Coordinates of C-alpha atoms in Angstrom, one line a residue:
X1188 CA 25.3 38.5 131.4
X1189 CA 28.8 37.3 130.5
X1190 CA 30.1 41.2 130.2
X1191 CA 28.4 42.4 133.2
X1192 CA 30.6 38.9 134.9
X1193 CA 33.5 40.3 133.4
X1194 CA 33.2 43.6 134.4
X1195 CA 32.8 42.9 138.2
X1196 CA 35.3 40.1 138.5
X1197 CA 37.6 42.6 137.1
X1198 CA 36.6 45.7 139.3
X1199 CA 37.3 43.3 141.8
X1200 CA 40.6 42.2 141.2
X1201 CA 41.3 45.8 140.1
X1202 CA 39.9 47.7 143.2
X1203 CA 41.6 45.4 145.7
X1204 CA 45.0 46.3 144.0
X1205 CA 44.0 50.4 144.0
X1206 CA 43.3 49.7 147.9
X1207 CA 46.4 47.9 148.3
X1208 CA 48.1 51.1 146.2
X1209 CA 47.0 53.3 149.0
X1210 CA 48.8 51.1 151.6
X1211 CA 51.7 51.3 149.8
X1212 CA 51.5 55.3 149.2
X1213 CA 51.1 55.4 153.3
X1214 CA 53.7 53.2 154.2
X1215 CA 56.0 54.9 151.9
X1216 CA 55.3 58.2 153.0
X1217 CA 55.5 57.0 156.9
X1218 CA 58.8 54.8 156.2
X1219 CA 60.6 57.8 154.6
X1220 CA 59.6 60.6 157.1
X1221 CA 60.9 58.2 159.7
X1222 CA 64.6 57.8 158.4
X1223 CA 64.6 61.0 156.8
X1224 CA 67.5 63.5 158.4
X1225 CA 65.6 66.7 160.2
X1226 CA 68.7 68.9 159.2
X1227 CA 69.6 68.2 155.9
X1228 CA 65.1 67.5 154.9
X1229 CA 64.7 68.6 151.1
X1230 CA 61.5 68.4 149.4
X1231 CA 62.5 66.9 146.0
X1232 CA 64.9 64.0 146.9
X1233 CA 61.9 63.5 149.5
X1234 CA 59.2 63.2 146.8
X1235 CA 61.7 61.3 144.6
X1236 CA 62.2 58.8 147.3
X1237 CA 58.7 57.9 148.1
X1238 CA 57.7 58.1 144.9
X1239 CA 60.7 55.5 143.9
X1240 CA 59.5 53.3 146.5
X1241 CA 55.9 53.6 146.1
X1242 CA 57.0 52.5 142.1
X1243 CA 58.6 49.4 143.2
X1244 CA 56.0 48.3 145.9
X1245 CA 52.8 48.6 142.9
X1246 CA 54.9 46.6 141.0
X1247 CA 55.2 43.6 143.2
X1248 CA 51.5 44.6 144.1
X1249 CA 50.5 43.6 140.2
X1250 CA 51.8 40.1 140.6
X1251 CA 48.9 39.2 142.8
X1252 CA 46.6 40.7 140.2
X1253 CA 48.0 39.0 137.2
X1254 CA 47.6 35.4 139.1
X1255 CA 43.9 36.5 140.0
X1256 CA 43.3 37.4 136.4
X1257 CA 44.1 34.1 134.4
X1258 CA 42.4 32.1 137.5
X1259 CA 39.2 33.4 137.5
X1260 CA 39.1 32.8 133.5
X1261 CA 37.7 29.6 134.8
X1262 CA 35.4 27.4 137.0
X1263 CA 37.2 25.0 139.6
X1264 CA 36.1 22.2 137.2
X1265 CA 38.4 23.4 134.1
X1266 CA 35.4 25.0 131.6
X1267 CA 36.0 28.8 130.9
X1268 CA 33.7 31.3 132.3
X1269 CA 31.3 32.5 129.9
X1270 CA 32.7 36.3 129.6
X1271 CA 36.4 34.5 129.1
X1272 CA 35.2 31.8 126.1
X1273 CA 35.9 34.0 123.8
X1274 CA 39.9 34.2 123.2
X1275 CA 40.0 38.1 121.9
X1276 CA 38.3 38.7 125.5
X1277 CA 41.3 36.9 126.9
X1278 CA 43.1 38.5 125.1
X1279 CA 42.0 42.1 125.5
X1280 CA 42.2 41.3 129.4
X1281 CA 46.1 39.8 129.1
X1282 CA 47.0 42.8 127.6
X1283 CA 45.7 45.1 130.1
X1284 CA 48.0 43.3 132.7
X1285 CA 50.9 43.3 130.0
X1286 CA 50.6 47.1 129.7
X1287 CA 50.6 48.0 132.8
X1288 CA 53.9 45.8 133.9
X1289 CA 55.2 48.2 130.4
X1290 CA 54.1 51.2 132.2
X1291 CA 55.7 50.3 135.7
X1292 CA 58.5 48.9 134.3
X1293 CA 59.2 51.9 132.0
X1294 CA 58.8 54.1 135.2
X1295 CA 61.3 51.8 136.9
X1296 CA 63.9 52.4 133.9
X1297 CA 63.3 56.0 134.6
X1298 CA 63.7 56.2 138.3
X1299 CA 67.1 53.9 138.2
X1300 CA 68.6 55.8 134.8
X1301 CA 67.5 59.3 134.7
X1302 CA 65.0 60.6 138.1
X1303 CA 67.5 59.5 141.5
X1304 CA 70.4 59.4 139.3
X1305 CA 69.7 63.2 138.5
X1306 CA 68.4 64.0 142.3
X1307 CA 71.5 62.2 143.6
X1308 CA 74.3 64.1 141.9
X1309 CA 72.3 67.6 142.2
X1310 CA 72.7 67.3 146.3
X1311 CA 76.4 65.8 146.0
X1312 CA 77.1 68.7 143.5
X1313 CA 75.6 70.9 146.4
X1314 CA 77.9 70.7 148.7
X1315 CA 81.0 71.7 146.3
X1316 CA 79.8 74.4 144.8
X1317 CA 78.2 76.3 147.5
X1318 CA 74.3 77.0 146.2
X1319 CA 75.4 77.5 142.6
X1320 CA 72.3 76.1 141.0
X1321 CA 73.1 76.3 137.8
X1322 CA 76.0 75.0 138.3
X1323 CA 74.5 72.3 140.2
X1324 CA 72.1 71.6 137.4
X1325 CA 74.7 71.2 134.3
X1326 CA 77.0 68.9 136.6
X1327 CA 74.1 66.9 137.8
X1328 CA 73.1 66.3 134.1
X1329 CA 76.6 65.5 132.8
X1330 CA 76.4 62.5 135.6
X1331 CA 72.8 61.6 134.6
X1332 CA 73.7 61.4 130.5
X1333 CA 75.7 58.4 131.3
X1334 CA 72.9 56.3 133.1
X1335 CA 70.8 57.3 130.0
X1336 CA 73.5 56.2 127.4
X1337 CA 73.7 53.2 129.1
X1338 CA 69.5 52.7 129.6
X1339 CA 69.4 53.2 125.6
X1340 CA 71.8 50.3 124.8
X1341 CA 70.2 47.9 127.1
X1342 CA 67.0 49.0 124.9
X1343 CA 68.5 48.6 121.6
X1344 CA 70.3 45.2 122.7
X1345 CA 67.0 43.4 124.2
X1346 CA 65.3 45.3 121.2
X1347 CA 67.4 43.9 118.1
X1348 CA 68.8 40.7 119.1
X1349 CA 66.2 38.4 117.5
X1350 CA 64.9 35.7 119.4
X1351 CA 63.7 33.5 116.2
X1352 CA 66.4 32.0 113.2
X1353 CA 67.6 35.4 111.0
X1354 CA 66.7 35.0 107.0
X1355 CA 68.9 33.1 105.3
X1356 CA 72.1 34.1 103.1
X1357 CA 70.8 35.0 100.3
X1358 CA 68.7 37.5 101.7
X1359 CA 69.6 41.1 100.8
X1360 CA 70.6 43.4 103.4
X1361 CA 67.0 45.1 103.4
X1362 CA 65.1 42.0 104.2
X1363 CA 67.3 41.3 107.4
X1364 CA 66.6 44.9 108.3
X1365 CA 63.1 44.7 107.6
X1366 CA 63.3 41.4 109.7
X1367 CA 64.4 43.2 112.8
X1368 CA 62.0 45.9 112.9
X1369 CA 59.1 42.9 112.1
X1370 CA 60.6 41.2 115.2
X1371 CA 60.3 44.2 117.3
X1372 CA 57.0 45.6 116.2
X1373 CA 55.2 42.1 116.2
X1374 CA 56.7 41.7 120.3
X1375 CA 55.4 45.0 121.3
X1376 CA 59.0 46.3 122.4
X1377 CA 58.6 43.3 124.5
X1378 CA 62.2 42.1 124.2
X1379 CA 63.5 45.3 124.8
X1380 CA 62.1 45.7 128.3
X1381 CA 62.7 42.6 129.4
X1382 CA 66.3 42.6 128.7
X1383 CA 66.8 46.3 130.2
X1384 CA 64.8 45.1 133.3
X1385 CA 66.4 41.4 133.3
X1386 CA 69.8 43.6 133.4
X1387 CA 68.4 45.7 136.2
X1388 CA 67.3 42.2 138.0
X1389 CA 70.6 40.5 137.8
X1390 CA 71.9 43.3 140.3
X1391 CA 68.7 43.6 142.5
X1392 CA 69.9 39.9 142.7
X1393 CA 72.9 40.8 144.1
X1394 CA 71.1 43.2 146.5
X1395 CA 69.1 40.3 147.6
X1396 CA 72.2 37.6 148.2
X1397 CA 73.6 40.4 150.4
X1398 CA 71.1 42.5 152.5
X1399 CA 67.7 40.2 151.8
X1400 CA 69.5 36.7 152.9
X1401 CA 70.8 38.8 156.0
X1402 CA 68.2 40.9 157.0
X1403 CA 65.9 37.4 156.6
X1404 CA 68.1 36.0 159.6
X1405 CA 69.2 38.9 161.4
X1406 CA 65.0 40.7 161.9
X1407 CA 63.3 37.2 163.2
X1408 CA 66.8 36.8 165.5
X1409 CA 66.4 40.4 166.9
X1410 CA 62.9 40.1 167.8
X1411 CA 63.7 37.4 170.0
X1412 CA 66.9 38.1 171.5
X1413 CA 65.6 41.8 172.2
X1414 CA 68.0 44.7 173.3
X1415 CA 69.7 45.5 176.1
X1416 CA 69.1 46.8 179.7
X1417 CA 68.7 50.6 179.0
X1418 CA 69.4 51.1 183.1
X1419 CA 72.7 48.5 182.9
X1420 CA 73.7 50.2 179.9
X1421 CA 73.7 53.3 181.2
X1422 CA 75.9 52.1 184.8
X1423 CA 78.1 50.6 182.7
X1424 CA 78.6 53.6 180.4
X1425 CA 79.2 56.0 183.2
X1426 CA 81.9 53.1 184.0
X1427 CA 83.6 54.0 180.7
X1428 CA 83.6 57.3 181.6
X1429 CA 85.4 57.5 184.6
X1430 CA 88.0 54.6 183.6
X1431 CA 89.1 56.9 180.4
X1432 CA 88.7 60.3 182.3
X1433 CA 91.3 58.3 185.0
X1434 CA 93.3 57.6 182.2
X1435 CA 93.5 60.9 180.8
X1436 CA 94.1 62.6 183.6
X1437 CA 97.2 60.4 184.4
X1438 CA 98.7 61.4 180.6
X1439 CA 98.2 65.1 181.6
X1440 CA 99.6 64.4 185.1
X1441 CA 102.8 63.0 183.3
X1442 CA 103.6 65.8 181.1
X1443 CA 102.8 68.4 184.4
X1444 CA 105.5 66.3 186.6
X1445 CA 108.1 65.9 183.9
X1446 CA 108.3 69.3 182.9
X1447 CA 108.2 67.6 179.1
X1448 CA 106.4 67.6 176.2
X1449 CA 104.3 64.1 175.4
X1450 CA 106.1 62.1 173.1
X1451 CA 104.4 61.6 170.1
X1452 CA 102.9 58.1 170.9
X1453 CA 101.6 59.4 174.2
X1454 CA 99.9 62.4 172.2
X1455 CA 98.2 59.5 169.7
X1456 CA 96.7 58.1 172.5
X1457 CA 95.7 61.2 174.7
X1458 CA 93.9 62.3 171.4
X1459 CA 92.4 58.4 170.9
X1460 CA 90.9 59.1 174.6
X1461 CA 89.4 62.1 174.2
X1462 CA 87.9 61.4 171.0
X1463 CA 86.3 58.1 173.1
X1464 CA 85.2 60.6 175.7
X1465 CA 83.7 62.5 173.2
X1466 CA 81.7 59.0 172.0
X1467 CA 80.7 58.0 175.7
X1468 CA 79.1 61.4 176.4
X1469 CA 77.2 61.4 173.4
X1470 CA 76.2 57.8 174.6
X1471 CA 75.2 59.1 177.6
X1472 CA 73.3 61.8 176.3
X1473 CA 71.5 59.4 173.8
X1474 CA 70.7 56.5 177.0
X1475 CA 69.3 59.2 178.9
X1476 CA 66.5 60.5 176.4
X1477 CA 66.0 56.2 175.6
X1478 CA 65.3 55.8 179.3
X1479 CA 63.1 58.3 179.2
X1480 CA 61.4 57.8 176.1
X1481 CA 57.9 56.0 176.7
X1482 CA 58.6 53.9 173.5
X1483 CA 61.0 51.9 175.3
X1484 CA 58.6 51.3 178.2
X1485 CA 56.1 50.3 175.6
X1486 CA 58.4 47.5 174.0
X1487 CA 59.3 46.3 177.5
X1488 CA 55.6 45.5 177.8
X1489 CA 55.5 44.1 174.4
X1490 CA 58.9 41.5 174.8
X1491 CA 56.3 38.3 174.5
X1492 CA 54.8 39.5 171.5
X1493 CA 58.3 40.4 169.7
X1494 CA 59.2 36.8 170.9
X1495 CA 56.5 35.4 168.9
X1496 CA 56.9 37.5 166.1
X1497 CA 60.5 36.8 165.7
X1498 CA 60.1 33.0 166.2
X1499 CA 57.2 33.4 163.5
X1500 CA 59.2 34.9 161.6
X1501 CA 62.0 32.6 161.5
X1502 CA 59.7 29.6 161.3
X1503 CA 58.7 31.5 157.8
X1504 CA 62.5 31.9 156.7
X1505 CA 62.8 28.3 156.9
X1506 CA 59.6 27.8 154.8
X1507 CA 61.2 30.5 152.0
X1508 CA 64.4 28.8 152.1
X1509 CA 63.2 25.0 152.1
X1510 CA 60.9 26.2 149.3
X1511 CA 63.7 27.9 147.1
X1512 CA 66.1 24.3 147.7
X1513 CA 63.5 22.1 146.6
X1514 CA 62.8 24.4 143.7
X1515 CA 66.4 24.3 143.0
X1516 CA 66.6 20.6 143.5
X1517 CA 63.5 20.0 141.2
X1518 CA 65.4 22.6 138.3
X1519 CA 68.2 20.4 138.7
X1520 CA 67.2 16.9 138.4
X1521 CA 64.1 17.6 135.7
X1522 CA 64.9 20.4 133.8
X1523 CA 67.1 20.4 130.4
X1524 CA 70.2 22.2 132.1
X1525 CA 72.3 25.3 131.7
X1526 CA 71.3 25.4 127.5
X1527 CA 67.5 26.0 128.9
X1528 CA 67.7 28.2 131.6
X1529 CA 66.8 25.3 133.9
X1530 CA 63.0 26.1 133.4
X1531 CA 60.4 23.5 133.9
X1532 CA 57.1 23.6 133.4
X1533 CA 55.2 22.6 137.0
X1534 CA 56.5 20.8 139.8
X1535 CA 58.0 17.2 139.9
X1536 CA 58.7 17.7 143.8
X1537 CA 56.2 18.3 146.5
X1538 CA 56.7 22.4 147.1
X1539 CA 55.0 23.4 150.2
X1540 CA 54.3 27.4 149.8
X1541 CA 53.6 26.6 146.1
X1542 CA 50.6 23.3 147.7
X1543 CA 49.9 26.0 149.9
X1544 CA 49.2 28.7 147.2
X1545 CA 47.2 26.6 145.2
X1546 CA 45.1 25.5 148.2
X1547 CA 44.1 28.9 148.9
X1548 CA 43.7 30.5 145.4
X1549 CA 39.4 29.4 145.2
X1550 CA 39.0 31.3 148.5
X1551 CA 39.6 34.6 147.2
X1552 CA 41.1 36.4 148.4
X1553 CA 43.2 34.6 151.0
X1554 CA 46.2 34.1 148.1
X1555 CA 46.0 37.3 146.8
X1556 CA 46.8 38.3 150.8
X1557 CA 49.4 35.8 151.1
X1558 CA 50.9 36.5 148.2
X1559 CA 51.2 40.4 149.0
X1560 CA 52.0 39.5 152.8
X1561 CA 55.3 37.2 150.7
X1562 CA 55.8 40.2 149.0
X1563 CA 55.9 43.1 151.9
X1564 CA 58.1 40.3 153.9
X1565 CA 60.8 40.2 151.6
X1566 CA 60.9 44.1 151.5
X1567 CA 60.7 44.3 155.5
X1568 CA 63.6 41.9 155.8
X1569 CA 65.3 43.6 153.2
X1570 CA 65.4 47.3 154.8
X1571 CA 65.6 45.7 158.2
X1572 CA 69.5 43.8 155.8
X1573 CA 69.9 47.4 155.3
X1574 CA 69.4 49.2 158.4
X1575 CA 71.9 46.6 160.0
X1576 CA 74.7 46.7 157.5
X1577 CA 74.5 50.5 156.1
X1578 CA 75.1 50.9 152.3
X1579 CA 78.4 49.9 151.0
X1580 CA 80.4 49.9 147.9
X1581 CA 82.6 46.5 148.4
X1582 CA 84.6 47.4 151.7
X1583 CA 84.1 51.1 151.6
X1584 CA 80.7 52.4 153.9
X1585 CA 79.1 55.0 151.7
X1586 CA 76.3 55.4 154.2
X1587 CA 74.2 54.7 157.6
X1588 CA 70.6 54.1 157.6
X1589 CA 69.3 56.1 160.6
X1590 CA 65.7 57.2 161.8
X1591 CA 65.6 60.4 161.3
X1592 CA 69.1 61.0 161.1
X1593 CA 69.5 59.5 157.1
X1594 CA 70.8 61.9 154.5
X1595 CA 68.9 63.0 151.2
X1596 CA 71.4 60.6 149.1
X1597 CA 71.3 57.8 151.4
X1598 CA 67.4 58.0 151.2
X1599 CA 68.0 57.7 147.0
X1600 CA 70.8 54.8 147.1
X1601 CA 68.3 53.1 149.9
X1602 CA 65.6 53.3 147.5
X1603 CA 67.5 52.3 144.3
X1604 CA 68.5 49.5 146.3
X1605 CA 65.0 48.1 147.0
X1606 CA 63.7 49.2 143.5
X1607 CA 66.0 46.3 142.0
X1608 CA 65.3 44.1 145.0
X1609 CA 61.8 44.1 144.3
X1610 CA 62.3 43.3 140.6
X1611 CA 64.2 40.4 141.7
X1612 CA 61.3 39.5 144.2
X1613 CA 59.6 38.7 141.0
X1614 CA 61.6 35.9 140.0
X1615 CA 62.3 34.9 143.8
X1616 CA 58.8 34.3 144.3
X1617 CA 58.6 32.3 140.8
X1618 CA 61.2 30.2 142.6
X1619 CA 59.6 29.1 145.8
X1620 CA 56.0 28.7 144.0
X1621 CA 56.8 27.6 140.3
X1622 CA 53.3 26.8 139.1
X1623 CA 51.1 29.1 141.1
X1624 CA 53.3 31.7 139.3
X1625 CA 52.4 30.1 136.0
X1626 CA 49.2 29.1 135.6
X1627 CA 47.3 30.1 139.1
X1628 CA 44.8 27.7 140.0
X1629 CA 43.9 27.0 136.3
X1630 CA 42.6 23.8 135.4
X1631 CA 41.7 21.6 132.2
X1632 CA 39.9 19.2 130.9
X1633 CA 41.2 15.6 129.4
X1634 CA 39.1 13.0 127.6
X1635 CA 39.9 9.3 129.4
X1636 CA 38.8 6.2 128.7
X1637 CA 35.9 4.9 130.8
X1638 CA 36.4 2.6 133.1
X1639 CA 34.6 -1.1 133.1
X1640 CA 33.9 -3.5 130.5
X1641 CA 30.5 -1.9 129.9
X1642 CA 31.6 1.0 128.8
X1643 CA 32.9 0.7 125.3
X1644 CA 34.5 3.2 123.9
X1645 CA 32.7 6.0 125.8
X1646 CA 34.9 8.8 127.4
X1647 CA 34.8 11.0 130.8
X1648 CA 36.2 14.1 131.4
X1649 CA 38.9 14.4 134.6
X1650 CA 40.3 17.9 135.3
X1651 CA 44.0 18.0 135.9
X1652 CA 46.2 21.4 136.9
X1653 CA 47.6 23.1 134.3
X1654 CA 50.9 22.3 133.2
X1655 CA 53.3 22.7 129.9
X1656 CA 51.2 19.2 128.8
X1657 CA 47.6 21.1 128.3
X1658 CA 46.7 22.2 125.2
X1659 CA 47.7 25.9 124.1
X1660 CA 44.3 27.5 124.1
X1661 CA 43.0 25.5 127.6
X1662 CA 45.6 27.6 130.1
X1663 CA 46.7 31.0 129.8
X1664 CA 50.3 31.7 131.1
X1665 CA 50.8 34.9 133.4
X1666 CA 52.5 38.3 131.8
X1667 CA 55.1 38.2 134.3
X1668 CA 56.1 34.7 133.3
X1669 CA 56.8 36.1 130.0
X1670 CA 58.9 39.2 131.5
X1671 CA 60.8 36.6 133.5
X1672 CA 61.6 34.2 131.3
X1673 CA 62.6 36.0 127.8
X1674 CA 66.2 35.6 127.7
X1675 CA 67.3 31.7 129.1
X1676 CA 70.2 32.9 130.1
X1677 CA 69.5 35.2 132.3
X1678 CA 67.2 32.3 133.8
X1679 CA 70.6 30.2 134.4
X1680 CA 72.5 33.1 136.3
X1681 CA 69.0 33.6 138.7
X1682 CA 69.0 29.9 139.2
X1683 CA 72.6 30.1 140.6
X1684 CA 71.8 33.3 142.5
X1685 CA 69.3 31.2 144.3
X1686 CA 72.0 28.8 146.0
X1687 CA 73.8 31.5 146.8
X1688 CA 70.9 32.9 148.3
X1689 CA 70.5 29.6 150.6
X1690 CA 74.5 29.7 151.5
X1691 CA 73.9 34.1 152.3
X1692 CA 71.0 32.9 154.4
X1693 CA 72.6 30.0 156.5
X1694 CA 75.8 32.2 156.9
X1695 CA 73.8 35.4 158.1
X1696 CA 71.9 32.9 160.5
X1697 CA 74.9 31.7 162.3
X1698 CA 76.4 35.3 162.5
X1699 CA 73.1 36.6 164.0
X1700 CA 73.2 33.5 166.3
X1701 CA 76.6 34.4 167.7
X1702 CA 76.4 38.0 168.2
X1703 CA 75.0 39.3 171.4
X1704 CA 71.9 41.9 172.4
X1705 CA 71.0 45.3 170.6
X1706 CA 72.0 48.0 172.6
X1707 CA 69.1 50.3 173.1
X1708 CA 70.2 52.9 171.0
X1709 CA 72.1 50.7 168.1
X1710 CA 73.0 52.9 165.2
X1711 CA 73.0 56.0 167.5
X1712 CA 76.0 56.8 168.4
X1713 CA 79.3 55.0 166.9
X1714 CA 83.0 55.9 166.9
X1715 CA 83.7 56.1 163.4
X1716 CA 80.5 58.6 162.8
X1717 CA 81.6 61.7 160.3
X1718 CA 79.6 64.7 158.7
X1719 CA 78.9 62.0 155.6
X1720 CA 77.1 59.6 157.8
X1721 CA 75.6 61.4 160.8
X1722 CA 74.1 64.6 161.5
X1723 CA 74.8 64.5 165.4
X1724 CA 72.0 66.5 167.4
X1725 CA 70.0 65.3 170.4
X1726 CA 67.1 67.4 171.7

C-alpha cells in the first residue's frame, strides 16, 4: 500500500512537470520563430537556440517539483506518510531530484562553455571567410577551447577546495591527497557543480540587475500607457518629410545659384538629410503596412484588457520587490553577517509571497502553478528588459532584438543571457520566499507540557513549521537549497545583488514613468540601423 502511495504521488508530481516540459518546448519554438531574421534563418543556431532555452526553462520548471517532493513526505499534521517512513525511501527519492538538477545543470555548463559558444563563432567566422567551412570549423573551435579551459577550472576549483578542516601537519602528502579525492567522491561532484554554476549565477545576476529590474518596470508601464496613434503618426511623418525634402532642396538650390561647390559643412549636412530622408521613408513604408495590419486593430480593441494586465502586473512588481526588501531586511537584522553568507534559517519577519506560498502548498497544485507562473514572470519581464534595451557590451550595442528581423548570433547571446538569468531566478525566488524554498509546507512534531494542574507530567504533541530548530531526521531540506547555498560567499555577493536589484527596479520605474508612448512600430525602423543589427526588407 505504502509503494503503490509512493508511486502515484510521484507520477503525479512527475507528470505535471513532463506537461509543463511541453509548454516550455512550444513556447520556445513559438518565441524563437517570432524573433528569428527571415534572411539570414539557419537551422543549427535555430535548434541550438530553442534547445538553450528550452534547457533553462526545465530547470526553473524542477524547482516546483523539488518543493512538491519533500512536502508530500508528510501529512498536514507533521507524521511521515507511510511510503516516506522509511529514510533510504527518502533518500532514494532526494536523489532522483539531485540527479536531475546534475543532469540540467551539466547541460547548462555545456550550452554556456562549449554548444552557443561553438555555434556563435562558426556564423561570425562566416562572414570573413566566405563559405570556407573548414575554415569556419577550426576557427570556431580555437574560440570555443577557451570557454572549455575555463569550464574545467571552475570544475577542479569547486571540485578540490575542501569544504571540511584538511588533515593535520603531520600527515604525509598521500593522505592530504587521498583526502581530496574522499571529499570529492563522498559529495558526488557536488562541490564542483555548484561552484561552476554559482560562477555562472553571479553573472546571470548581473543580467538580472540590468535587463530583469528594467524590463519588470518598463512591461507593466507599457501595457498601460499603450502606443501611439498609428493615423497621427503617420500625418506627422509625412510632416518630416516635406520639412527635410524643403530643406534639401534649398542646399541644392544654393550650390545651382552660386555657381560653387558646397562647402564642406554644407555637404555634412546635405548628406545628414538625405540619410534622414532615407529613415522617414522607411518609416513610412513601415506605418503603412501597421495601419493596415489587422493586429493593430485587434490591440485597439483590446486597450482595456492591456490596462489591466499592465496595472496587474505592476501591482505584482511591487509584491516581488517588497518581498525581496523584507527578505533583505530580515538577512540583515537576524542573520550572522557577511562571515555566513547572511543565511537564516526561516523567517523572523512577516513575508507576504513566502505566507502566501505556504497557504497554498495543501491545495495542490495551486503553488506548484504559482510558483511556475513566478517563474515564467521573471523570464517575460526579462526578454521584454531585453527587447527594450538590445544586447550591449558596457556602452557599445552589440545587437537589436527584433521580431523576425533578429540575427542567428543575437538569437545565441539572447539565449545565453536568459540561460544565466534563470539560474539566478533560483536564488531570486529563495529570496522573496525563504522557507517555502526550504522546507515546503513541512511540518513536525514537539512534545509540550500539558496544560492544567491535572495533568502531571503527561505530554501533547503541537505541530510547528519546519525550521533550522526541528530535529535532523523530522524535515528534509530541498536539493536546490543545497546547490544554492554551498559556497557562503557566494551567498554574501547574491545578498548584495538583491539591493541592487531594488535600486535597478526603482530607477527603471521612474525612467519608464517619464518617457512617453510606443510608437507603433518601435524597434522598426531607427537611424543608427547597420547590416549588424538590421536586415531592412518590408513586404
Amino acid at each position: 500500500m505504502a509503494a503503490q502511495s509512493l508511486l502515484s504521488e510521484s507520477a503525479l508530481g512527475w507528470s505535471i512537470f513532463t506537461f509543463i516540459l511541453l509548454i516550455i518546448l512550444a513556447f520556445c519554438w513559438v518565441y524563437i520563430r517570432k524573433f528569428q531574421s527571415r534572411q539570414e534563418s539557419e537551422v543549427v543556431s535555430t535548434i541550438t537556440a530553442i534547445c538553450a532555452l528550452s534547457i533553462a526553462l526545465i530547470t526553473s520548471a524542477l524547482l516546483p517539483v523539488d518543493i512538491f517532493l519533500v512536502s508530500f513526505m508528510k501529512y498536514p499534521n507533521g507524521t511521515y506518510k507511510e511510503w516516506a517512513a522509511n529514510n533510504q525511501t527518502r533518500g532514494q527519492i532526494e536523489d532522483t531530484v539531485l540527479y536531475g538538477y546534475y543532469t540540467l545543470y551539466s547541460f547548462i555548463l555545456f550550452c554556456v562553455f562549449l554548444w552557443i559558444p561553438f555555434v556563435y563563432f562558426y556564423y561570425e567566422e562566416r562572414d570573413d571567410d566566405n563559405g570556407n567551412k573548414c575554415s569556419q570549423v577550426k576557427n570556431a573551435l580555437k574560440y570555443t577551447v577557451g570557454f572549455a579551459i575555463v569550464c574545467v577550472v571552475l570544475l577542479l576549483i569547486g571540485a578540490f577546495v575542501p569544504l571540511e578542516a584538511p588533515p593535520g601537519q603531520n600527515s604525509t602528502q598521500w593522505d592530504k591527497v587521498q583526502y581530496l579525492f574522499e571529499e570529492l567522491g563522498s559529495s558526488h561532484g557536488l562541490p564542483a557543480l555548484s561552484f561552476s554554476i554559482s560562477t555562472l549565477t553571479l553573472i546571470g545576476m548581473l543580467a538580472v540587475i540590468t535587463y530583469t529590474a528594467y524590463g519588470m518596470s518598463v512591461l507593466p508601464l507599457n501595457l498601460i500607457k499603450g502606443t501611439r496613434s498609428v493615423v497621427y503618426e503617420r500625418l506627422e511623418n509625412t510632416e518630416d518629410i516635406d520639412d527635410v525634402e524643403h530643406q534639401i532642396e534649398k542646399l541644392k538650390s544654393k550650390q545651382c545659384t552660386d555657381g560653387r561647390p558646397l562647402s564642406s559643412r554644407d555637404r555634412h549636412n546635405l548628406q545628414e538629410l538625405e540619410g534622414k530622408l532615407q529613415v522617414l521613408r522607411r518609416r513610412g513604408r513601415h506605418l503603412e503596412i501597421a495601419e493596415r495590419n489587422c493586429c493593430t486593430r485587434v490591440g485597439s480593441a483590446l486597450r482595456p484588457l492591456k490596462i489591466l494586465l499592465g496595472v496587474f502586473f505592476i501591482l505584482v512588481a511591487l509584491l516581488f520587490n517588497v518581498a525581496l526588501f523584507i527578505s533583505n531586511l530580515d538577512k540583515a537584522l537576524h542573520s550572522a553577517g557577511i562571515s555566513s553568507g547572511f543565511i537564516i534559517f526561516g523567517t523572523n519577519l512577516t513575508n507576504p509571497l513566502n505566507e502566501l506560498l505556504l497557504a497554498l502548498q495543501p491545495v495542490f497544485p495551486l503553488d506548484y502553478i504559482l510558483i511556475t507562473i513566478i517563474t515564467m514572470y521573471f523570464v517575460v519581464t526579462s526578454m521584454a528588459g531585453i527587447r527594450n534595451m538590445g544586447i550591449w557590451f558596457f556602452w557599445i550595442r552589440l545587437y537589436k532584438i527584433r521580431p523576425k528581423k533578429t540575427r542567428p548570433q543575437a538569437l545565441l547571446f539572447l539565449c545565453m543571457i536568459l540561460l544565466l538569468i534563470v539560474l539566478h531566478t533560483s536564488y531570486m525566488i529563495y529570496s522573496l520566499a525563504p522557507q517555502y524554498v526550504m522546507y515546503g509546507s513541512q511540518k513536525y512534531l514537539v512534545q509540550t507540557p500539558s496544560a492544567g494542574p491535572a495533568s502531571g507530567n503527561a505530554t501533547s504533541d503541537t505541530t510547528r513549521i519546519c525550521d533550522a530548530y526541528a530535529p535532523e531526521d523530522q524535515c528534509t531540506v530541498t536539493r536546490s537549497y543545497l546547490f544554492l547555498h554551498k559556497f557562503w560567499f557566494f551567498s554574501t555577493i547574491y545578498y548584495f545583488g538583491n539591493w541592487a536589484f531594488i535600486g535597478a527596479f526603482l530607477i527603471g520605474l521612474v525612467v519608464s514613468c517619464c518617457r512617453g508612448k510606443k510608437s507603433v512600430i518601435e524597434g522598426e525602423v531607427e537611424a543608427d540601423d547597420s547590416d549588424l543589427s538590421d536586415d531592412e526588407y518590408v513586404h
